[in-house]
Amino acid sequence: MSFKIQAYDQHWVKNLRAGGMDDNGQTAEHAVSDGGGNPCRSCLDYIAKDAEMLIAGARPFGQLNPYAECGPVFFCAEDCTPWSGDALPPVLQNSPDYLVKAYSADDRIIYGTGQITLVAELAGYITTLLNRAGVAFVDIRSSRNNCFAARAVRT
Ligand SMILES: [Zn+2]
């Protein structure tokens, strides 16, 4: 692939696990995974059934602006190995489709790039967007719930 999928910012995750605030100014909620629908944004795999997890409000952008969405994300409650693989991680292979959007270097949506993308076409569409001038990164979200899943950047 000509891109890599990033695990969520590890400084932020470590702070959250230690009882720090999320991007809504609240500590994480503790819950138990149902085993199928709880993707961890750090290891980018599904949290095992009955394992403890954290639910937090996350704004995956470096600055505040009108486009900086904040929404719910899950993490393994215990330390997990951040995703670093070259392929699409498990959390980007389990849904029929995903919402894909490109952003500029100042963290703004590039209109016209947002598209519900079939999982079989995901890598191709991410590559197409990252080959465009002006695209700094591509975010992949749930096409059902709009939750942030992961970010793709050029390698
Ligand atoms: Zn995890």
CSV table of C-alpha atoms and ligand atoms in Angstrom, one decimal:
chain,number,residue,atom,x,y,z
A,1,MET,CA,0.0,0.0,0.0
A,2,SER,CA,1.1,3.6,-0.6
A,3,PHE,CA,-0.4,4.6,2.8
A,4,LYS,CA,-0.5,3.5,6.4
A,5,ILE,CA,-3.3,3.4,8.8
A,6,GLN,CA,-2.5,5.1,12.1
A,7,ALA,CA,-3.4,3.9,15.6
A,8,TYR,CA,-4.9,6.7,17.7
A,9,ASP,CA,-2.5,9.1,19.3
A,10,GLN,CA,-0.8,7.1,22.0
A,11,HIS,CA,-0.1,10.0,24.4
A,12,TRP,CA,-3.9,10.7,24.4
A,13,VAL,CA,-4.7,7.0,24.9
A,14,LYS,CA,-2.2,6.6,27.7
A,15,ASN,CA,-3.6,9.7,29.5
A,16,LEU,CA,-7.2,8.4,29.1
A,17,ARG,CA,-6.3,5.0,30.5
A,18,ALA,CA,-4.6,6.7,33.5
A,19,GLY,CA,-7.9,8.5,34.3
A,20,GLY,CA,-7.3,11.6,32.3
A,21,MET,CA,-10.0,13.6,30.5
A,22,ASP,CA,-11.3,13.0,27.1
A,23,ASP,CA,-12.1,15.7,24.6
A,24,ASN,CA,-15.4,16.4,26.3
A,25,GLY,CA,-13.6,17.0,29.5
A,26,GLN,CA,-14.8,13.8,31.1
A,27,THR,CA,-13.1,10.7,32.2
A,28,ALA,CA,-13.8,7.5,30.2
A,29,GLU,CA,-16.8,5.4,30.8
A,30,HIS,CA,-15.9,1.8,31.7
A,31,ALA,CA,-17.9,-0.9,29.9
A,32,VAL,CA,-17.6,-4.6,28.9
A,33,SER,CA,-17.2,-5.5,25.2
A,34,ASP,CA,-19.9,-7.4,23.4
A,35,GLY,CA,-17.1,-9.0,21.4
A,36,GLY,CA,-18.3,-8.0,17.9
A,37,GLY,CA,-19.1,-4.3,17.7
A,38,ASN,CA,-16.4,-2.6,19.8
A,39,PRO,CA,-13.4,-1.6,17.7
A,40,CYS,CA,-10.4,-0.4,19.7
A,41,ARG,CA,-8.8,2.7,18.0
A,42,SER,CA,-5.4,1.8,19.3
A,43,CYS,CA,-4.8,-1.8,18.3
A,44,LEU,CA,-7.4,-1.4,15.5
A,45,ASP,CA,-8.9,-4.8,16.3
A,46,TYR,CA,-12.2,-5.7,18.0
A,47,ILE,CA,-12.1,-5.8,21.8
A,48,ALA,CA,-12.6,-9.4,22.9
A,49,LYS,CA,-16.0,-10.4,24.3
A,50,ASP,CA,-16.3,-9.7,28.1
A,51,ALA,CA,-13.0,-7.7,28.1
A,52,GLU,CA,-13.1,-4.3,29.8
A,53,MET,CA,-13.1,-1.3,27.5
A,54,LEU,CA,-13.2,2.5,27.7
A,55,ILE,CA,-15.7,4.7,26.0
A,56,ALA,CA,-14.6,8.3,25.4
A,57,GLY,CA,-15.3,11.4,23.4
A,58,ALA,CA,-12.5,12.0,20.9
A,59,ARG,CA,-11.7,14.8,18.6
A,60,PRO,CA,-8.9,13.4,16.3
A,61,PHE,CA,-7.7,16.8,15.1
A,62,GLY,CA,-4.7,18.9,16.1
A,63,GLN,CA,-6.6,22.1,16.3
A,64,LEU,CA,-10.1,23.4,17.0
A,65,ASN,CA,-12.0,24.6,14.0
A,66,PRO,CA,-15.6,24.2,12.8
A,67,TYR,CA,-14.8,20.9,11.2
A,68,ALA,CA,-13.2,19.3,14.2
A,69,GLU,CA,-15.8,16.7,15.0
A,70,CYS,CA,-15.9,15.0,18.4
A,71,GLY,CA,-17.5,11.7,18.8
A,72,PRO,CA,-17.5,8.4,20.7
A,73,VAL,CA,-14.7,5.9,20.5
A,74,PHE,CA,-13.7,2.7,22.2
A,75,PHE,CA,-10.4,1.5,23.5
A,76,CYS,CA,-9.1,-1.6,25.3
A,77,ALA,CA,-9.1,-0.7,29.0
A,78,GLU,CA,-5.7,-2.4,29.4
A,79,ASP,CA,-2.6,-1.5,27.4
A,80,CYS,CA,-2.7,-3.0,23.9
A,81,THR,CA,-0.2,-3.0,21.1
A,82,PRO,CA,-0.9,0.0,18.8
A,83,TRP,CA,-1.6,-1.0,15.2
A,84,SER,CA,1.5,-0.7,13.0
A,85,GLY,CA,0.8,-3.1,10.2
A,86,ASP,CA,0.9,-2.5,6.4
A,87,ALA,CA,-2.4,-4.0,5.6
A,88,LEU,CA,-5.9,-2.8,6.4
A,89,PRO,CA,-6.5,-3.5,10.1
A,90,PRO,CA,-9.3,-5.7,11.3
A,91,VAL,CA,-11.6,-2.8,12.2
A,92,LEU,CA,-11.5,-1.7,8.5
A,93,GLN,CA,-12.4,-5.1,7.2
A,94,ASN,CA,-15.5,-6.0,9.1
A,95,SER,CA,-18.2,-3.6,7.9
A,96,PRO,CA,-19.7,-3.8,4.4
A,97,ASP,CA,-18.7,-0.2,3.8
A,98,TYR,CA,-17.1,2.9,5.5
A,99,LEU,CA,-17.4,6.6,5.3
A,100,VAL,CA,-14.2,8.0,3.8
A,101,LYS,CA,-13.3,11.7,3.8
A,102,ALA,CA,-10.2,13.7,2.8
A,103,TYR,CA,-8.9,16.6,4.8
A,104,SER,CA,-6.5,19.5,4.1
A,105,ALA,CA,-3.4,20.3,6.1
A,106,ASP,CA,-5.5,22.8,8.2
A,107,ASP,CA,-7.9,20.0,9.2
A,108,ARG,CA,-10.8,20.9,7.0
A,109,ILE,CA,-13.0,18.6,5.0
A,110,ILE,CA,-12.2,18.7,1.3
A,111,TYR,CA,-15.7,18.8,-0.1
A,112,GLY,CA,-16.5,16.3,-2.8
A,113,THR,CA,-14.2,13.6,-1.3
A,114,GLY,CA,-16.7,12.2,1.2
A,115,GLN,CA,-18.0,8.8,0.0
A,116,ILE,CA,-19.5,5.7,1.4
A,117,THR,CA,-17.0,3.1,0.2
A,118,LEU,CA,-17.3,-0.6,-0.1
A,119,VAL,CA,-14.7,-2.5,1.9
A,120,ALA,CA,-13.3,-4.1,-1.2
A,121,GLU,CA,-12.7,-0.6,-2.7
A,122,LEU,CA,-11.4,1.0,0.5
A,123,ALA,CA,-7.6,0.8,-0.2
A,124,GLY,CA,-8.1,2.0,-3.7
A,125,TYR,CA,-10.2,5.0,-2.8
A,126,ILE,CA,-7.8,6.0,0.0
A,127,THR,CA,-4.9,5.8,-2.4
A,128,THR,CA,-6.8,7.9,-5.0
A,129,LEU,CA,-7.5,10.6,-2.4
A,130,LEU,CA,-3.9,10.6,-1.0
A,131,ASN,CA,-2.6,11.0,-4.6
A,132,ARG,CA,-4.6,14.3,-4.9
A,133,ALA,CA,-2.9,17.6,-4.3
A,134,GLY,CA,-4.0,19.3,-1.2
A,135,VAL,CA,-5.0,16.2,0.6
A,136,ALA,CA,-3.1,15.9,3.9
A,137,PHE,CA,-4.9,12.8,5.3
A,138,VAL,CA,-7.9,10.6,4.9
A,139,ASP,CA,-10.3,9.7,7.7
A,140,ILE,CA,-12.2,6.5,7.8
A,141,ARG,CA,-15.4,6.5,9.8
A,142,SER,CA,-18.3,4.2,10.4
A,143,SER,CA,-20.8,4.6,7.6
A,144,ARG,CA,-23.6,3.7,10.1
A,145,ASN,CA,-22.8,5.8,13.1
A,146,ASN,CA,-20.2,8.3,11.9
A,147,CYS,CA,-17.7,7.2,14.6
A,148,PHE,CA,-14.1,7.9,13.8
A,149,ALA,CA,-12.3,4.6,13.0
A,150,ALA,CA,-8.8,5.5,11.8
A,151,ARG,CA,-6.7,7.9,9.8
A,152,ALA,CA,-4.7,7.1,6.6
A,153,VAL,CA,-1.6,9.0,5.8
A,154,ARG,CA,1.0,8.7,3.0
A,155,THR,CA,4.0,6.5,3.7
B,1,ZN,ZN,-6.8,-2.2,21.7
